[in-house]
């Protein structure tokens, strides 16, 4: 499989961005290739298109499967595994957010709670900052939980209304208590 210049640029960019997002460059490239492929690809096609080793391809596909970002497909009479990405972009975004929350936010929140429960440490400033961070993360995860429940159409409508909501809050001025005043 030979990539067009457009495809090649997209795949290379995703590899670069992947390394900035904390995933292996090759994993980012594999995902980008599967994302823009018209049909599901098998590991040999991925290896050939990206010019990477078969073992790199296998490890990358396993990692993407562990994130639920690729789907496995089989075809009658063909024993090979084929891989594709979800068609719905919102499903991809939801998967990414859920996985990042599970792998990064939840352990941090658990650690902050553990630190708070360990009792006074004699550093009032650090204790207050930890509590403040925990409260913020809990608020964000609560908001996430509510947004996760919304069907895609309603979520899109809410997001497009974001600018208007911000303007409404600005116009309301002092009528809406700030987070700091709620303490």
PDB file of C-alpha atoms in Angstrom:
ATOM      1  CA  UNK A   1       0.000   0.000   0.000  1.00  0.00           C
ATOM      2  CA  UNK A   2       1.512   3.297  -1.107  1.00  0.00           C
ATOM      3  CA  UNK A   3       0.403   6.426   0.734  1.00  0.00           C
ATOM      4  CA  UNK A   4      -0.539   9.579  -1.131  1.00  0.00           C
ATOM      5  CA  UNK A   5       1.278  12.780  -0.083  1.00  0.00           C
ATOM      6  CA  UNK A   6      -1.841  13.863   1.840  1.00  0.00           C
ATOM      7  CA  UNK A   7      -2.037  10.536   3.672  1.00  0.00           C
ATOM      8  CA  UNK A   8       1.683  10.527   4.374  1.00  0.00           C
ATOM      9  CA  UNK A   9       1.610  14.039   5.832  1.00  0.00           C
ATOM     10  CA  UNK A  10      -1.392  13.168   8.025  1.00  0.00           C
ATOM     11  CA  UNK A  11       0.255   9.978   9.296  1.00  0.00           C
ATOM     12  CA  UNK A  12       3.555  11.738  10.032  1.00  0.00           C
ATOM     13  CA  UNK A  13       1.802  14.561  11.848  1.00  0.00           C
ATOM     14  CA  UNK A  14      -0.185  12.116  13.993  1.00  0.00           C
ATOM     15  CA  UNK A  15       3.051  10.343  14.881  1.00  0.00           C
ATOM     16  CA  UNK A  16       4.572  13.641  16.016  1.00  0.00           C
ATOM     17  CA  UNK A  17       1.460  14.581  17.966  1.00  0.00           C
ATOM     18  CA  UNK A  18       1.253  11.119  19.493  1.00  0.00           C
ATOM     19  CA  UNK A  19       4.675  11.535  21.041  1.00  0.00           C
ATOM     20  CA  UNK A  20       3.513  14.853  22.547  1.00  0.00           C
ATOM     21  CA  UNK A  21       0.369  13.165  23.912  1.00  0.00           C
ATOM     22  CA  UNK A  22       2.418  10.517  25.667  1.00  0.00           C
ATOM     23  CA  UNK A  23       2.060   7.665  23.197  1.00  0.00           C
ATOM     24  CA  UNK A  24       4.688   6.104  21.002  1.00  0.00           C
ATOM     25  CA  UNK A  25       5.192   7.837  17.632  1.00  0.00           C
ATOM     26  CA  UNK A  26       4.627   4.580  15.763  1.00  0.00           C
ATOM     27  CA  UNK A  27       1.355   3.946  17.616  1.00  0.00           C
ATOM     28  CA  UNK A  28       0.178   7.401  16.536  1.00  0.00           C
ATOM     29  CA  UNK A  29       1.112   6.644  12.934  1.00  0.00           C
ATOM     30  CA  UNK A  30      -0.661   3.280  12.989  1.00  0.00           C
ATOM     31  CA  UNK A  31      -3.805   4.915  14.345  1.00  0.00           C
ATOM     32  CA  UNK A  32      -3.671   7.684  11.734  1.00  0.00           C
ATOM     33  CA  UNK A  33      -3.270   5.143   8.936  1.00  0.00           C
ATOM     34  CA  UNK A  34      -6.235   3.081  10.136  1.00  0.00           C
ATOM     35  CA  UNK A  35      -8.296   6.246  10.639  1.00  0.00           C
ATOM     36  CA  UNK A  36      -7.924   7.360   7.004  1.00  0.00           C
ATOM     37  CA  UNK A  37      -8.000   3.907   5.394  1.00  0.00           C
ATOM     38  CA  UNK A  38     -11.155   3.236   3.359  1.00  0.00           C
ATOM     39  CA  UNK A  39     -11.160  -0.420   4.358  1.00  0.00           C
ATOM     40  CA  UNK A  40      -9.872  -2.298   7.408  1.00  0.00           C
ATOM     41  CA  UNK A  41      -6.177  -3.178   7.137  1.00  0.00           C
ATOM     42  CA  UNK A  42      -4.298  -6.243   8.280  1.00  0.00           C
ATOM     43  CA  UNK A  43      -0.957  -6.046  10.079  1.00  0.00           C
ATOM     44  CA  UNK A  44       1.021  -6.782   6.912  1.00  0.00           C
ATOM     45  CA  UNK A  45      -0.612  -3.854   5.088  1.00  0.00           C
ATOM     46  CA  UNK A  46       0.122  -1.550   8.034  1.00  0.00           C
ATOM     47  CA  UNK A  47       3.746  -2.740   8.174  1.00  0.00           C
ATOM     48  CA  UNK A  48       4.204  -2.170   4.452  1.00  0.00           C
ATOM     49  CA  UNK A  49       2.495   1.226   4.344  1.00  0.00           C
ATOM     50  CA  UNK A  50       4.468   2.638   7.271  1.00  0.00           C
ATOM     51  CA  UNK A  51       7.776   0.883   6.584  1.00  0.00           C
ATOM     52  CA  UNK A  52       8.025  -0.400  10.152  1.00  0.00           C
ATOM     53  CA  UNK A  53       8.828  -3.806  11.578  1.00  0.00           C
ATOM     54  CA  UNK A  54       6.142  -6.431  11.990  1.00  0.00           C
ATOM     55  CA  UNK A  55       6.805  -6.557  15.742  1.00  0.00           C
ATOM     56  CA  UNK A  56       6.320  -2.769  16.005  1.00  0.00           C
ATOM     57  CA  UNK A  57       3.055  -3.124  14.142  1.00  0.00           C
ATOM     58  CA  UNK A  58       1.858  -5.912  16.438  1.00  0.00           C
ATOM     59  CA  UNK A  59       2.779  -4.020  19.603  1.00  0.00           C
ATOM     60  CA  UNK A  60       1.151  -0.831  18.302  1.00  0.00           C
ATOM     61  CA  UNK A  61      -2.062  -2.604  17.358  1.00  0.00           C
ATOM     62  CA  UNK A  62      -2.203  -4.267  20.788  1.00  0.00           C
ATOM     63  CA  UNK A  63      -1.787  -0.897  22.486  1.00  0.00           C
ATOM     64  CA  UNK A  64      -4.535   0.653  20.352  1.00  0.00           C
ATOM     65  CA  UNK A  65      -6.804  -2.289  21.159  1.00  0.00           C
ATOM     66  CA  UNK A  66      -6.134  -1.810  24.879  1.00  0.00           C
ATOM     67  CA  UNK A  67      -7.369   1.776  24.467  1.00  0.00           C
ATOM     68  CA  UNK A  68     -10.431   0.495  22.535  1.00  0.00           C
ATOM     69  CA  UNK A  69      -9.421   2.768  19.644  1.00  0.00           C
ATOM     70  CA  UNK A  70      -9.290   0.067  16.996  1.00  0.00           C
ATOM     71  CA  UNK A  71     -11.766  -2.633  16.138  1.00  0.00           C
ATOM     72  CA  UNK A  72     -10.988  -6.128  14.999  1.00  0.00           C
ATOM     73  CA  UNK A  73     -12.635  -7.448  11.831  1.00  0.00           C
ATOM     74  CA  UNK A  74     -12.605 -10.860  10.199  1.00  0.00           C
ATOM     75  CA  UNK A  75     -13.532 -11.864   6.677  1.00  0.00           C
ATOM     76  CA  UNK A  76     -14.835 -15.277   5.586  1.00  0.00           C
ATOM     77  CA  UNK A  77     -12.041 -17.476   4.271  1.00  0.00           C
ATOM     78  CA  UNK A  78      -9.302 -15.159   5.564  1.00  0.00           C
ATOM     79  CA  UNK A  79      -7.605 -16.073   8.837  1.00  0.00           C
ATOM     80  CA  UNK A  80      -5.866 -12.699   9.221  1.00  0.00           C
ATOM     81  CA  UNK A  81      -7.054 -10.023  11.628  1.00  0.00           C
ATOM     82  CA  UNK A  82      -8.107  -6.721  10.112  1.00  0.00           C
ATOM     83  CA  UNK A  83      -8.220  -3.462  12.004  1.00  0.00           C
ATOM     84  CA  UNK A  84     -10.274  -0.318  11.684  1.00  0.00           C
ATOM     85  CA  UNK A  85     -11.236   2.690  13.770  1.00  0.00           C
ATOM     86  CA  UNK A  86     -14.749   3.674  14.813  1.00  0.00           C
ATOM     87  CA  UNK A  87     -16.520   5.691  12.108  1.00  0.00           C
ATOM     88  CA  UNK A  88     -18.159   8.083  14.558  1.00  0.00           C
ATOM     89  CA  UNK A  89     -15.703  10.832  15.532  1.00  0.00           C
ATOM     90  CA  UNK A  90     -17.631  11.512  18.715  1.00  0.00           C
ATOM     91  CA  UNK A  91     -17.236   7.888  19.742  1.00  0.00           C
ATOM     92  CA  UNK A  92     -13.472   8.248  19.272  1.00  0.00           C
ATOM     93  CA  UNK A  93     -13.407  11.414  21.379  1.00  0.00           C
ATOM     94  CA  UNK A  94     -15.487   9.752  24.093  1.00  0.00           C
ATOM     95  CA  UNK A  95     -13.142   6.738  24.147  1.00  0.00           C
ATOM     96  CA  UNK A  96     -10.068   8.967  24.379  1.00  0.00           C
ATOM     97  CA  UNK A  97     -11.501  11.066  27.194  1.00  0.00           C
ATOM     98  CA  UNK A  98     -12.677   7.997  29.138  1.00  0.00           C
ATOM     99  CA  UNK A  99      -9.321   6.257  28.765  1.00  0.00           C
ATOM    100  CA  UNK A 100      -7.323   9.366  29.744  1.00  0.00           C
ATOM    101  CA  UNK A 101      -9.584   9.810  32.763  1.00  0.00           C
ATOM    102  CA  UNK A 102      -9.146   6.162  33.785  1.00  0.00           C
ATOM    103  CA  UNK A 103      -5.368   6.156  33.296  1.00  0.00           C
ATOM    104  CA  UNK A 104      -4.447   9.657  34.488  1.00  0.00           C
ATOM    105  CA  UNK A 105      -7.179  11.512  36.370  1.00  0.00           C
ATOM    106  CA  UNK A 106      -8.588   8.689  38.526  1.00  0.00           C
ATOM    107  CA  UNK A 107      -5.196   7.632  39.978  1.00  0.00           C
ATOM    108  CA  UNK A 108      -4.340  11.275  40.704  1.00  0.00           C
ATOM    109  CA  UNK A 109      -7.660  11.819  42.453  1.00  0.00           C
ATOM    110  CA  UNK A 110      -7.136   8.661  44.510  1.00  0.00           C
ATOM    111  CA  UNK A 111      -3.674   9.829  45.549  1.00  0.00           C
ATOM    112  CA  UNK A 112      -4.941  13.286  46.529  1.00  0.00           C
ATOM    113  CA  UNK A 113      -7.685  11.714  48.670  1.00  0.00           C
ATOM    114  CA  UNK A 114      -5.147   9.371  50.250  1.00  0.00           C
ATOM    115  CA  UNK A 115      -2.875  12.297  51.097  1.00  0.00           C
ATOM    116  CA  UNK A 116      -5.744  14.209  52.676  1.00  0.00           C
ATOM    117  CA  UNK A 117      -6.846  11.209  54.730  1.00  0.00           C
ATOM    118  CA  UNK A 118      -3.343  10.621  56.073  1.00  0.00           C
ATOM    119  CA  UNK A 119      -3.946  13.464  58.512  1.00  0.00           C
ATOM    120  CA  UNK A 120      -2.210  16.721  59.276  1.00  0.00           C
ATOM    121  CA  UNK A 121       1.361  16.859  58.000  1.00  0.00           C
ATOM    122  CA  UNK A 122       2.309  20.157  59.574  1.00  0.00           C
ATOM    123  CA  UNK A 123       2.279  22.025  56.268  1.00  0.00           C
ATOM    124  CA  UNK A 124      -0.973  23.949  56.140  1.00  0.00           C
ATOM    125  CA  UNK A 125      -0.182  25.539  52.780  1.00  0.00           C
ATOM    126  CA  UNK A 126       0.544  22.210  51.035  1.00  0.00           C
ATOM    127  CA  UNK A 127      -2.516  20.616  52.640  1.00  0.00           C
ATOM    128  CA  UNK A 128      -4.739  23.470  51.430  1.00  0.00           C
ATOM    129  CA  UNK A 129      -3.328  23.297  47.892  1.00  0.00           C
ATOM    130  CA  UNK A 130      -3.866  19.523  47.767  1.00  0.00           C
ATOM    131  CA  UNK A 131      -7.456  19.943  48.966  1.00  0.00           C
ATOM    132  CA  UNK A 132      -8.044  22.707  46.409  1.00  0.00           C
ATOM    133  CA  UNK A 133      -6.683  20.537  43.600  1.00  0.00           C
ATOM    134  CA  UNK A 134      -8.789  17.561  44.703  1.00  0.00           C
ATOM    135  CA  UNK A 135     -11.931  19.728  44.757  1.00  0.00           C
ATOM    136  CA  UNK A 136     -11.209  21.037  41.254  1.00  0.00           C
ATOM    137  CA  UNK A 137     -10.590  17.554  39.866  1.00  0.00           C
ATOM    138  CA  UNK A 138     -13.749  16.251  41.559  1.00  0.00           C
ATOM    139  CA  UNK A 139     -15.734  19.096  40.007  1.00  0.00           C
ATOM    140  CA  UNK A 140     -14.265  18.339  36.584  1.00  0.00           C
ATOM    141  CA  UNK A 141     -14.948  14.609  36.880  1.00  0.00           C
ATOM    142  CA  UNK A 142     -18.505  15.368  37.994  1.00  0.00           C
ATOM    143  CA  UNK A 143     -18.967  17.560  34.929  1.00  0.00           C
ATOM    144  CA  UNK A 144     -17.462  14.817  32.773  1.00  0.00           C
ATOM    145  CA  UNK A 145     -19.882  12.261  34.246  1.00  0.00           C
ATOM    146  CA  UNK A 146     -22.826  14.491  33.325  1.00  0.00           C
ATOM    147  CA  UNK A 147     -21.517  15.135  29.791  1.00  0.00           C
ATOM    148  CA  UNK A 148     -20.826  11.431  29.300  1.00  0.00           C
ATOM    149  CA  UNK A 149     -24.530  10.712  29.802  1.00  0.00           C
ATOM    150  CA  UNK A 150     -25.611  13.032  26.981  1.00  0.00           C
ATOM    151  CA  UNK A 151     -26.313  11.621  23.571  1.00  0.00           C
ATOM    152  CA  UNK A 152     -24.038  13.030  20.878  1.00  0.00           C
ATOM    153  CA  UNK A 153     -26.595  15.386  19.321  1.00  0.00           C
ATOM    154  CA  UNK A 154     -27.299  17.095  22.656  1.00  0.00           C
ATOM    155  CA  UNK A 155     -23.596  17.271  23.483  1.00  0.00           C
ATOM    156  CA  UNK A 156     -22.850  18.953  20.151  1.00  0.00           C
ATOM    157  CA  UNK A 157     -25.653  21.449  20.743  1.00  0.00           C
ATOM    158  CA  UNK A 158     -24.290  22.200  24.202  1.00  0.00           C
ATOM    159  CA  UNK A 159     -20.778  22.709  22.877  1.00  0.00           C
ATOM    160  CA  UNK A 160     -21.943  25.053  20.132  1.00  0.00           C
ATOM    161  CA  UNK A 161     -23.828  27.041  22.754  1.00  0.00           C
ATOM    162  CA  UNK A 162     -20.665  27.434  24.843  1.00  0.00           C
ATOM    163  CA  UNK A 163     -19.866  30.920  23.563  1.00  0.00           C
ATOM    164  CA  UNK A 164     -23.387  32.129  24.252  1.00  0.00           C
ATOM    165  CA  UNK A 165     -23.346  30.601  27.729  1.00  0.00           C
ATOM    166  CA  UNK A 166     -20.064  32.359  28.521  1.00  0.00           C
ATOM    167  CA  UNK A 167     -21.598  35.652  27.366  1.00  0.00           C
ATOM    168  CA  UNK A 168     -24.650  35.052  29.514  1.00  0.00           C
ATOM    169  CA  UNK A 169     -22.465  34.445  32.560  1.00  0.00           C
ATOM    170  CA  UNK A 170     -20.508  37.628  31.815  1.00  0.00           C
ATOM    171  CA  UNK A 171     -23.732  39.642  31.487  1.00  0.00           C
ATOM    172  CA  UNK A 172     -25.097  38.154  34.722  1.00  0.00           C
ATOM    173  CA  UNK A 173     -22.060  39.595  36.497  1.00  0.00           C
ATOM    174  CA  UNK A 174     -22.398  39.330  40.236  1.00  0.00           C
ATOM    175  CA  UNK A 175     -25.709  37.487  40.046  1.00  0.00           C
ATOM    176  CA  UNK A 176     -23.910  34.142  39.775  1.00  0.00           C
ATOM    177  CA  UNK A 177     -21.678  33.384  42.758  1.00  0.00           C
ATOM    178  CA  UNK A 178     -18.139  32.407  41.828  1.00  0.00           C
ATOM    179  CA  UNK A 179     -16.586  29.130  42.858  1.00  0.00           C
ATOM    180  CA  UNK A 180     -14.376  30.912  45.368  1.00  0.00           C
ATOM    181  CA  UNK A 181     -17.409  32.418  47.141  1.00  0.00           C
ATOM    182  CA  UNK A 182     -19.057  28.966  47.533  1.00  0.00           C
ATOM    183  CA  UNK A 183     -16.574  27.855  50.178  1.00  0.00           C
TER     184      UNK A 183
END
